[in-house]
PDB file of C-alpha atoms in Angstrom:
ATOM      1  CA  UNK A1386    -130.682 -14.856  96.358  1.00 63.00           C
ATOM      2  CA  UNK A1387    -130.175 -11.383  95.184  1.00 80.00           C
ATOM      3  CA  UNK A1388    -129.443  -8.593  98.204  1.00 91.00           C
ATOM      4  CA  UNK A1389    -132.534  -6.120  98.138  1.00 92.00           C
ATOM      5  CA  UNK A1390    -129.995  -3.249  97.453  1.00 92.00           C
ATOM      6  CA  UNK A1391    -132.518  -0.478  98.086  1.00 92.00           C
ATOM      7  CA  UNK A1392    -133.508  -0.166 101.878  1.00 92.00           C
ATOM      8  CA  UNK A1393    -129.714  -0.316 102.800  1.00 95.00           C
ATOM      9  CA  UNK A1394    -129.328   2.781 100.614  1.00 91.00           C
ATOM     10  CA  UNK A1395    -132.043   4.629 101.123  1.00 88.00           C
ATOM     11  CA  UNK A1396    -133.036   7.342 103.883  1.00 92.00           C
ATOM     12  CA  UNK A1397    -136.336   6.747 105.791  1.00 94.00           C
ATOM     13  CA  UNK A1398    -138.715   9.306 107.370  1.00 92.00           C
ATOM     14  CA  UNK A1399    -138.414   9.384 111.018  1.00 92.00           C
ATOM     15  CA  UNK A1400    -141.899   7.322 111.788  1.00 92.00           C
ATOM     16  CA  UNK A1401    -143.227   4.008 111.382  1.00 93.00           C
ATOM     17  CA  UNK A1402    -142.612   1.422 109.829  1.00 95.00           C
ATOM     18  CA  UNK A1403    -139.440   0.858 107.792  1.00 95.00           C
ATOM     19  CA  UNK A1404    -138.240  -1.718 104.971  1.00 94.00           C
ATOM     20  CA  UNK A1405    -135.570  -2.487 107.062  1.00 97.00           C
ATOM     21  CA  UNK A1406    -136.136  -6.605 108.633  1.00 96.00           C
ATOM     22  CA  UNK A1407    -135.877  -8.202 112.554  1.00 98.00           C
ATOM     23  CA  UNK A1408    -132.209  -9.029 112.178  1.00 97.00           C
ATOM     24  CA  UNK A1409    -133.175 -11.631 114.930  1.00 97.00           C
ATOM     25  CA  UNK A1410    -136.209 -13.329 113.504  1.00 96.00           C
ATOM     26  CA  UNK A1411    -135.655 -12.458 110.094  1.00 94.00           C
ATOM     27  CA  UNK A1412    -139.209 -12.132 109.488  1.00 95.00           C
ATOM     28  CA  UNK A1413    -140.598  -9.366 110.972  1.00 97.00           C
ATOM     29  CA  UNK A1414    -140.179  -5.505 109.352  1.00 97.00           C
ATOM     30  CA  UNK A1415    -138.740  -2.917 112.149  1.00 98.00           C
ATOM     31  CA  UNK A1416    -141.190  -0.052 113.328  1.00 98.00           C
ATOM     32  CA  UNK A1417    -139.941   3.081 115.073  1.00 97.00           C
ATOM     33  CA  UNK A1418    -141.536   2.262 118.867  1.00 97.00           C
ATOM     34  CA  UNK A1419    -143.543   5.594 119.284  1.00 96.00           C
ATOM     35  CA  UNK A1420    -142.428   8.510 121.317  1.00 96.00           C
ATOM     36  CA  UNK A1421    -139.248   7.213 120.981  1.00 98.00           C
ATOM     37  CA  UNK A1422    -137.485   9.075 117.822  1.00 97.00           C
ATOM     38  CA  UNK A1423    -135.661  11.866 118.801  1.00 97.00           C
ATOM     39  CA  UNK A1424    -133.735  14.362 116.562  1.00 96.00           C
ATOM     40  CA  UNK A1425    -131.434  18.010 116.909  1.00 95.00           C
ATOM     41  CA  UNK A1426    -129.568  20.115 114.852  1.00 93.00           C
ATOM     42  CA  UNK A1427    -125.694  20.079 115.113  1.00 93.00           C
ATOM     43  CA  UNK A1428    -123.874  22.669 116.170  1.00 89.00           C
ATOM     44  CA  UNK A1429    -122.271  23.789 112.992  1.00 85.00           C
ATOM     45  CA  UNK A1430    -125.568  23.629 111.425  1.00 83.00           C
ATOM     46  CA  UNK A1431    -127.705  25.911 113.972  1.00 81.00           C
ATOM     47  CA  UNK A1432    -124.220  28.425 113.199  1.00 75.00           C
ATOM     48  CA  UNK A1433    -124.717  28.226 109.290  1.00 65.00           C
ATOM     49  CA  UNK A1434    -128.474  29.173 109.694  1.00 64.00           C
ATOM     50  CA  UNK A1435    -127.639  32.330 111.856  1.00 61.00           C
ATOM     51  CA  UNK A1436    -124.665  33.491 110.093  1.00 63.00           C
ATOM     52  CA  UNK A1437    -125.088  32.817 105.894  1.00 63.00           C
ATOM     53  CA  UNK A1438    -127.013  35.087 104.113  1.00 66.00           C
ATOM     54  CA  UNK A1439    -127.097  32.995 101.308  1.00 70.00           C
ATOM     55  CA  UNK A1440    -128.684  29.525 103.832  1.00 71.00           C
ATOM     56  CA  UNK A1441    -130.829  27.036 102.043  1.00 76.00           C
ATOM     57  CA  UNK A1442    -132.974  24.670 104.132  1.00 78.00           C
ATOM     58  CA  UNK A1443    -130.584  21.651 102.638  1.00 79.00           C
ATOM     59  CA  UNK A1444    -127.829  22.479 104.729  1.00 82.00           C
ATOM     60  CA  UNK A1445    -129.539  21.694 107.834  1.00 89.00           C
ATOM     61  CA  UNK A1446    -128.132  18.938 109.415  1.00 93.00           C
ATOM     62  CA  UNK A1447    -129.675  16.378 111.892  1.00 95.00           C
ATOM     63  CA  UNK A1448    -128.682  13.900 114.383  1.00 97.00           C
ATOM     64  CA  UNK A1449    -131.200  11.127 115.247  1.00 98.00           C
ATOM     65  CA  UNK A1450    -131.768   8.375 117.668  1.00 98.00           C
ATOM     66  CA  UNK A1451    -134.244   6.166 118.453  1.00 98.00           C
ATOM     67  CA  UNK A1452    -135.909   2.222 119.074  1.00 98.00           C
ATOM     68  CA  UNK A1453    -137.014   0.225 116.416  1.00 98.00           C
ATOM     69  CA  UNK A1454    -139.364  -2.481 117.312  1.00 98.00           C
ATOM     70  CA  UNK A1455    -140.154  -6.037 115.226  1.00 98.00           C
ATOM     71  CA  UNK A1456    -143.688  -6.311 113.817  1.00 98.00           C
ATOM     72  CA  UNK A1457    -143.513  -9.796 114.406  1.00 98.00           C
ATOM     73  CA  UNK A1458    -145.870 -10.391 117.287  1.00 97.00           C
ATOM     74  CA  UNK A1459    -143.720 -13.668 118.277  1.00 98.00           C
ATOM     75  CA  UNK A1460    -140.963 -11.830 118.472  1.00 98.00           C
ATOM     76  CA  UNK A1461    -140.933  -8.119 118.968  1.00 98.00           C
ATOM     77  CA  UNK A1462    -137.042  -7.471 119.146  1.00 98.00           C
ATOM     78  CA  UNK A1463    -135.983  -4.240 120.086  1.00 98.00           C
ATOM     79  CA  UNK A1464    -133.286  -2.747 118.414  1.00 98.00           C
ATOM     80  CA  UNK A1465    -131.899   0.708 118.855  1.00 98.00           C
ATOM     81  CA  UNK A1466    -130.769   2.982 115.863  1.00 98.00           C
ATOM     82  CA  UNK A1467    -128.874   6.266 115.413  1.00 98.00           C
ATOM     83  CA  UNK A1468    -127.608   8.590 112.627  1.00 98.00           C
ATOM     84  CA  UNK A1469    -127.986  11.552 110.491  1.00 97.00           C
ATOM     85  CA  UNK A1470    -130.766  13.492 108.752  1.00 96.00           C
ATOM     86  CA  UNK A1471    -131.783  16.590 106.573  1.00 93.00           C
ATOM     87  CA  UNK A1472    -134.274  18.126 104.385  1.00 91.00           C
ATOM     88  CA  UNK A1473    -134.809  17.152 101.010  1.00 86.00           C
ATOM     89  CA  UNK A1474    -136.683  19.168  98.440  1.00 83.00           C
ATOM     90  CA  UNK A1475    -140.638  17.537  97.425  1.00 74.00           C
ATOM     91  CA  UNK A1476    -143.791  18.374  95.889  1.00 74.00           C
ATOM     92  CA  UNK A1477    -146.588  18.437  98.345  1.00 75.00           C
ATOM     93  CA  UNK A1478    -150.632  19.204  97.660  1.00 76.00           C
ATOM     94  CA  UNK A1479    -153.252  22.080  99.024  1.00 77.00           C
ATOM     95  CA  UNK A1480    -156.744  21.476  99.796  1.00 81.00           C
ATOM     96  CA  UNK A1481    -157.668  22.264  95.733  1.00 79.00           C
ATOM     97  CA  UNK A1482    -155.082  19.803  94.791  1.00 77.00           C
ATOM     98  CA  UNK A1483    -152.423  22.274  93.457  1.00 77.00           C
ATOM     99  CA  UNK A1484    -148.632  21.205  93.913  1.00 76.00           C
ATOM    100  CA  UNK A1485    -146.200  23.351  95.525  1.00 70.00           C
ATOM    101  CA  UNK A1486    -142.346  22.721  96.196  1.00 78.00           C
ATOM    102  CA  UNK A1487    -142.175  21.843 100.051  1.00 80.00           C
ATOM    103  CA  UNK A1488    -139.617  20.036 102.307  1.00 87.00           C
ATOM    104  CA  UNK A1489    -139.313  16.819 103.913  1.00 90.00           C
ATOM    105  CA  UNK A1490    -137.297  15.419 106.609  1.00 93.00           C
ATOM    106  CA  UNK A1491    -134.643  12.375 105.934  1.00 94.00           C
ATOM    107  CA  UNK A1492    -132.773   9.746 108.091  1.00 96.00           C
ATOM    108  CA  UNK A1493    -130.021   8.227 107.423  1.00 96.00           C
ATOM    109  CA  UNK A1494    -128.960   5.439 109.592  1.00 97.00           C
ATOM    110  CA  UNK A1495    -125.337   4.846 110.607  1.00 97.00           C
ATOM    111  CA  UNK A1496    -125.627   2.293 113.678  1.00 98.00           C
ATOM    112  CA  UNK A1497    -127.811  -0.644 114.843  1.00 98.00           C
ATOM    113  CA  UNK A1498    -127.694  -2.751 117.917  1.00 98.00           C
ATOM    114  CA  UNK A1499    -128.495  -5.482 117.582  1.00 98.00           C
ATOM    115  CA  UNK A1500    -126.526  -4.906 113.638  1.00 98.00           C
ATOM    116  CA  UNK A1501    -128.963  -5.721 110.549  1.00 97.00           C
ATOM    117  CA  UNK A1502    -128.107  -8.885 108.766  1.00 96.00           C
ATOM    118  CA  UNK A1503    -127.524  -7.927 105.130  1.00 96.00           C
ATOM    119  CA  UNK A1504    -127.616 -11.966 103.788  1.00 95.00           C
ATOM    120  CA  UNK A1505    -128.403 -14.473 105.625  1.00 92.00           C
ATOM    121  CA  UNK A1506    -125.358 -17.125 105.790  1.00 91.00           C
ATOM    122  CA  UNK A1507    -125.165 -20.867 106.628  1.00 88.00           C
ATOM    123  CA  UNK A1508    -125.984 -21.740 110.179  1.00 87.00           C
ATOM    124  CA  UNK A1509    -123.088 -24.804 109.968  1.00 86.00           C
ATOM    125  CA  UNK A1510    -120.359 -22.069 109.107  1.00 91.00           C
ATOM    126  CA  UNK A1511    -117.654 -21.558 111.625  1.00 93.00           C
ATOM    127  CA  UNK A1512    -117.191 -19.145 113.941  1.00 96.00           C
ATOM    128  CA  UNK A1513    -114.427 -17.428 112.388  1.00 97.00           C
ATOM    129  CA  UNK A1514    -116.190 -16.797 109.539  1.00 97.00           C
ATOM    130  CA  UNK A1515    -119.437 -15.771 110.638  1.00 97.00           C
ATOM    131  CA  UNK A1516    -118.146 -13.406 113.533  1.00 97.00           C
ATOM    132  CA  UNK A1517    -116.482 -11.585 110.441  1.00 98.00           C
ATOM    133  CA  UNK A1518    -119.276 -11.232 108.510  1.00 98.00           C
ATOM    134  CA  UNK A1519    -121.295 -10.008 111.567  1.00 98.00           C
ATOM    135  CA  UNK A1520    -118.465  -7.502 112.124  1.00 98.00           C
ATOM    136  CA  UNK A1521    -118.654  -6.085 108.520  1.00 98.00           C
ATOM    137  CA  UNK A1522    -122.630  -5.505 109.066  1.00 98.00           C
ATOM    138  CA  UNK A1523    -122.257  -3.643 111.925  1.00 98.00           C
ATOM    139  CA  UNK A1524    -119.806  -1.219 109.876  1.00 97.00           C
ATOM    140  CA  UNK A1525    -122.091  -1.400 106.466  1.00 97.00           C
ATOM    141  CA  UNK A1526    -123.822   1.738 107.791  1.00 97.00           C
ATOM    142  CA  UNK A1527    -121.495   3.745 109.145  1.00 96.00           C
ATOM    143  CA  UNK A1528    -117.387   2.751 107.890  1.00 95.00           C
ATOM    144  CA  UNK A1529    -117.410   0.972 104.714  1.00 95.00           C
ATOM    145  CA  UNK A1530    -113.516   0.582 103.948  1.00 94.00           C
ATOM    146  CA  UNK A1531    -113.808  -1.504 107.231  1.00 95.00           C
ATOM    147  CA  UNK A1532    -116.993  -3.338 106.310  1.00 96.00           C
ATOM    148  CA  UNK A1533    -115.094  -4.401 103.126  1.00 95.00           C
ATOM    149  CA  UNK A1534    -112.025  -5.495 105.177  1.00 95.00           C
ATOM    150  CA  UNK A1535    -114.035  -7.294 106.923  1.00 97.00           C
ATOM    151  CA  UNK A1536    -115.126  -9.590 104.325  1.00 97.00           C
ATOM    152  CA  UNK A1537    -111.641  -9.863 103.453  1.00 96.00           C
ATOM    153  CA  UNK A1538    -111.018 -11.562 106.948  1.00 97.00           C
ATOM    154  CA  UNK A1539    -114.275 -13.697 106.599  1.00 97.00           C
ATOM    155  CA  UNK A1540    -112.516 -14.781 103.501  1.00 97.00           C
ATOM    156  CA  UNK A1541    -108.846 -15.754 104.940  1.00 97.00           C
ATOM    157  CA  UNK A1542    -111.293 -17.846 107.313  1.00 97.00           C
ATOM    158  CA  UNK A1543    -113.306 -19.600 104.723  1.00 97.00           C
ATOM    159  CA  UNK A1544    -109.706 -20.814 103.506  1.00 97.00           C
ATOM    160  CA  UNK A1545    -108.584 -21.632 106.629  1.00 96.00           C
ATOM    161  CA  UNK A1546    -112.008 -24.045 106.942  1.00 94.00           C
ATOM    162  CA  UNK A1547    -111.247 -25.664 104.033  1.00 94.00           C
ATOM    163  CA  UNK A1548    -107.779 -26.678 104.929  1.00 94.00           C
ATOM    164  CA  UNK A1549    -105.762 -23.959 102.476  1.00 96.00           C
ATOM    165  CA  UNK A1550    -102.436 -24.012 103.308  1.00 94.00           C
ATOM    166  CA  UNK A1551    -101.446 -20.387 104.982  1.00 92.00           C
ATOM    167  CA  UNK A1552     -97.417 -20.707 104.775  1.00 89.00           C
ATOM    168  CA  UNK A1553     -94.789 -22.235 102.794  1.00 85.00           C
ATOM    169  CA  UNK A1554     -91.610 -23.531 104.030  1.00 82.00           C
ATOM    170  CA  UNK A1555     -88.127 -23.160 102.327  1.00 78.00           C
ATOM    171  CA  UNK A1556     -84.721 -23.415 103.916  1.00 74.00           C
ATOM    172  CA  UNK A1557     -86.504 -24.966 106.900  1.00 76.00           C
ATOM    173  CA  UNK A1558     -87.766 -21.144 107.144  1.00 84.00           C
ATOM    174  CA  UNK A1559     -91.824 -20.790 107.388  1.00 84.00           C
ATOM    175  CA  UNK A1560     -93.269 -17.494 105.721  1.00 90.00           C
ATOM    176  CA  UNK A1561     -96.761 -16.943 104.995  1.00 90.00           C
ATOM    177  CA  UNK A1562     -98.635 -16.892 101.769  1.00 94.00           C
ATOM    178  CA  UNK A1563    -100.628 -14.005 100.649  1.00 94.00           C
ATOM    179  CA  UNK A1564    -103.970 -14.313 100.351  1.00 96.00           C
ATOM    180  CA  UNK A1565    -103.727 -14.011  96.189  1.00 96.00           C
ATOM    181  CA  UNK A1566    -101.166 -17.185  96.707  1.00 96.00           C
ATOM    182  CA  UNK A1567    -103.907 -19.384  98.860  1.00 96.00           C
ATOM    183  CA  UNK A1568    -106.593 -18.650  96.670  1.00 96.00           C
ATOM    184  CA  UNK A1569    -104.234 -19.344  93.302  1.00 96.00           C
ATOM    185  CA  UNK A1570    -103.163 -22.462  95.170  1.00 95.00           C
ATOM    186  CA  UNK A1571    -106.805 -23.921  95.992  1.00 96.00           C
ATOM    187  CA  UNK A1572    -107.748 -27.804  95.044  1.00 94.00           C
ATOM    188  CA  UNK A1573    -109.122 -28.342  91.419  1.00 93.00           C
ATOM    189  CA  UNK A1574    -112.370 -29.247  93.008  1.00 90.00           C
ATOM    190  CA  UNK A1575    -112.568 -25.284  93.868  1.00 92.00           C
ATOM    191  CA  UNK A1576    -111.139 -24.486  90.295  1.00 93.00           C
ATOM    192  CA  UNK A1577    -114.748 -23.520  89.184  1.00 91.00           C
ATOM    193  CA  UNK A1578    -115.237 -20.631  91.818  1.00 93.00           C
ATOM    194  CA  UNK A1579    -111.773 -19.622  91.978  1.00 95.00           C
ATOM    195  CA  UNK A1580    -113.140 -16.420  90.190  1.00 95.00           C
ATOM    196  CA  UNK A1581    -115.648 -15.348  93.323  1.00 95.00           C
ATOM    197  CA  UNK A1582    -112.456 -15.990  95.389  1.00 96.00           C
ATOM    198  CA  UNK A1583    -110.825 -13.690  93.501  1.00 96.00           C
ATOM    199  CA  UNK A1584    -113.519 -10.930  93.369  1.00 96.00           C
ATOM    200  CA  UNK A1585    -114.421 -11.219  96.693  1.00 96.00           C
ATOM    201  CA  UNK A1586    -110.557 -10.469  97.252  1.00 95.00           C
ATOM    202  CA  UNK A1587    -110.067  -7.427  95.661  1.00 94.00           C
ATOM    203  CA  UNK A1588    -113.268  -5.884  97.022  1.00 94.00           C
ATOM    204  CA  UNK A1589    -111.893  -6.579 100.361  1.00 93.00           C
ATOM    205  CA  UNK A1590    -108.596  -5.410  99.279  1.00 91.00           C
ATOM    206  CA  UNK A1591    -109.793  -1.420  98.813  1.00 89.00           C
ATOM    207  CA  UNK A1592    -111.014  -1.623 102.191  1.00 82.00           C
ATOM    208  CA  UNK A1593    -108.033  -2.319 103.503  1.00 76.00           C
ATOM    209  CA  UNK A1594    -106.031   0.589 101.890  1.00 68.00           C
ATOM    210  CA  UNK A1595    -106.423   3.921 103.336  1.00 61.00           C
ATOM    211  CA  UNK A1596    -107.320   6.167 100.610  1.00 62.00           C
ATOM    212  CA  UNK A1597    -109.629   4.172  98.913  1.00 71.00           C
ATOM    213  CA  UNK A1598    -113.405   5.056  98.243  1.00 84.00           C
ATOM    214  CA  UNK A1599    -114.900   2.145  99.035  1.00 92.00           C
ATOM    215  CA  UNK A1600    -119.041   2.698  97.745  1.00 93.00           C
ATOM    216  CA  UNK A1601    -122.196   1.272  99.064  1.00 95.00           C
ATOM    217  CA  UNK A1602    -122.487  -0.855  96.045  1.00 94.00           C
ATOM    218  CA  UNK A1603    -118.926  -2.168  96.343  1.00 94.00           C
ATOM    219  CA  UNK A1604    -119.623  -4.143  99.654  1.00 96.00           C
ATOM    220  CA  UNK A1605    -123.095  -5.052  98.436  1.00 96.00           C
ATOM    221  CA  UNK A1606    -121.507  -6.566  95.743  1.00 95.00           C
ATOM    222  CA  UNK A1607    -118.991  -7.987  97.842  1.00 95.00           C
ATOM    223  CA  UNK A1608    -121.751  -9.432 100.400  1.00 97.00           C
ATOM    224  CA  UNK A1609    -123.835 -11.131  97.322  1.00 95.00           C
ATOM    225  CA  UNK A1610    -120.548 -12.784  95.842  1.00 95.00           C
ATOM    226  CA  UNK A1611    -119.459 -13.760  99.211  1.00 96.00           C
ATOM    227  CA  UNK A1612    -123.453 -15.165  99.456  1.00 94.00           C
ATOM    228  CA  UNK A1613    -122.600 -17.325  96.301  1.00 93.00           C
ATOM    229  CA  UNK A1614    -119.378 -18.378  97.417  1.00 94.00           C
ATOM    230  CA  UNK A1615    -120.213 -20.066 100.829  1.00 95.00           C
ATOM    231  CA  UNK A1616    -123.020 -21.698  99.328  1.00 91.00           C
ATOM    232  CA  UNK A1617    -120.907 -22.803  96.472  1.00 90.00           C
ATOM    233  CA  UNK A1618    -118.093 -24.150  99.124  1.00 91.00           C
ATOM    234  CA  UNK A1619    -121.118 -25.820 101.410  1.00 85.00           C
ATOM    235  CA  UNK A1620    -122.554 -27.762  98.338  1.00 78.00           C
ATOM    236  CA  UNK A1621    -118.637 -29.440  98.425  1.00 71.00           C
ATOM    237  CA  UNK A1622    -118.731 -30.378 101.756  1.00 69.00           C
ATOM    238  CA  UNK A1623    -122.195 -31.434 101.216  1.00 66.00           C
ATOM    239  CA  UNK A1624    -121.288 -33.679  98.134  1.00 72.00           C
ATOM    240  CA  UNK A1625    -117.830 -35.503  99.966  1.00 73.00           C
ATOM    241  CA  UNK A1626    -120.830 -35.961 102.899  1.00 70.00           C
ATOM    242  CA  UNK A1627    -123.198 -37.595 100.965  1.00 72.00           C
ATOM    243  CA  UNK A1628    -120.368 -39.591  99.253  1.00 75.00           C
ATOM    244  CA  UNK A1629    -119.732 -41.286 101.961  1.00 77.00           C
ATOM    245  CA  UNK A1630    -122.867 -41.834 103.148  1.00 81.00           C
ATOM    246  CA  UNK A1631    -123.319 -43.462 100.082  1.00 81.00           C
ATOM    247  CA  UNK A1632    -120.409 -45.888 100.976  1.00 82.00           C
ATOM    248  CA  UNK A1633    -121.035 -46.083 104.352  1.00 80.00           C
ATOM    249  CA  UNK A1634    -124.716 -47.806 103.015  1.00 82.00           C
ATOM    250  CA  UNK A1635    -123.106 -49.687 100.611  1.00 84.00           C
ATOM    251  CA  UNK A1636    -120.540 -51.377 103.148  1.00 83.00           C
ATOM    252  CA  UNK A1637    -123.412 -51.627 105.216  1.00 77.00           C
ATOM    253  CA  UNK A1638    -121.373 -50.264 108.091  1.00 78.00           C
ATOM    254  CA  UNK A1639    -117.454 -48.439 108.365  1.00 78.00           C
ATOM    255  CA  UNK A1640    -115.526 -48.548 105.225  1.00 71.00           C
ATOM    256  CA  UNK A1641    -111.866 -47.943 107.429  1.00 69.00           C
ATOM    257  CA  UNK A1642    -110.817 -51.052 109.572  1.00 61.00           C
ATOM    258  CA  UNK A1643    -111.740 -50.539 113.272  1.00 52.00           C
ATOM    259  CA  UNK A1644    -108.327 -49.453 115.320  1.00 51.00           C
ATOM    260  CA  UNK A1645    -108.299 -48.321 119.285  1.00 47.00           C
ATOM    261  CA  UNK A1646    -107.951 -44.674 117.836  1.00 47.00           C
TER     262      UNK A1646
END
């Protein structure tokens, strides 16, 4: 299921209800609780205003924080938000219908508690995997080099699930592989996703390197190939499952002799 790229990117305006869903119930859209959104200038942007001769009303600069509530009346979460804000440029309307340039306040968010889920993953994943992923949603907003590292770690975790090997042994001397090694070194029966491994890899890779400019879109990508992957990796361990269900039914009971294990 393709990520709805466009309400983690966009700004919002400060009031009602936003595109943005109950990362609890999953169902519900979050609206800003009245009387609870609350914005200032900073400091440096009050000083630009009373100092530049030459100030625009684009360089004003917001803070913002306030309660977002679920629109799901079974639910009703309440989940607190903060961030940044400023004017943008837009054409507005008088009373005979004539357009004018005008301006128009913008939020951007940078934190949520409880975090926003950007895909919903598999409830039988592990704990190591999902924590990670939970970890890189809290950061999608506000540190995306870390968000993408993240997913990185989700991924070393996903390997260690399925049994990858994490060191080699020579010289009765253990040293670890790298994650390009595991992922080059996975089963045949992985052979045909070995390239969302891969790509899922590298994203997280810029993350981790200081330097890198690491873009909205790059961890968005990295979420929905990371969304294929684990349901690509599930469908395995659903197949072996059903595989031996299926000889499990045809032995009409346990197809290993019974021992005192």
């Amino acid at each position: 299921m393709r990520i709805d790229r466009k309400k983690f990117k966009l700004s919002f305006r400060g009031k009602g209800l936003t595109k943005w869903n109950c990362p609890t119930c999953g169902k519900g859209l979050l609206k800003i609780k009245p009387g609870t959104f609350h914005h200032e200038q900073t400091r440096a942007s009050t000083r630009a205003l009373r100092s530049d001769v030459d100030w625009y009303p684009e360089w004003i600069e917001y803070v913002y924080s306030c309660l977002l509530e679920c629109n799901n009346p079974a639910c009703k979460e309440i989940v607190s938000s903060s961030g940044v804000g400023s004017p943008h440029q837009c054409v507005s309307f008088d009373d005979k219908g004539m357009s004018y340039n005008d301006y128009e306040d913008r939020y951007y968010p940078k934190y949520f508690s409880p975090h926003l889920k950007i895909f919903d993953y598999q409830k039988n994943l592990p704990d190591e995997v999902t924590d990670e992923l939970d970890n890189s949603f809290s950061l999608f907003f506000c540190d995306r080099p870390s968000s993408a590292n993240h997913i990185r770690m989700a991924l070393e975790n996903l390997l260690n699930h399925i049994k990858i090997k994490k060191y080699r042994i020579q010289k009765r001397k253990r040293s670890y592989l790298s994650l390009h090694e595991r992922i080059n070194s996975l089963p045949k029966k992985y052979h045909g996703i070995q390239e969302l491994f891969m790509a899922v890899k590298w994203l997280g890779n810029a993350g981790s390197h200081s330097g890198n400019t690491v873009s909205a879109d790059d961890v968005l990508n990295a979420y929905e190939l990371m969304e294929k992957l684990l349901a690509e990796v599930l469908d395995e361990e659903s197949k072996k499952l059903m595989a031996l269900a299926k000889n499990i039914n045809k032995n009409k009971g346990p197809t290993t002799k019974s021992g005192f294990a």
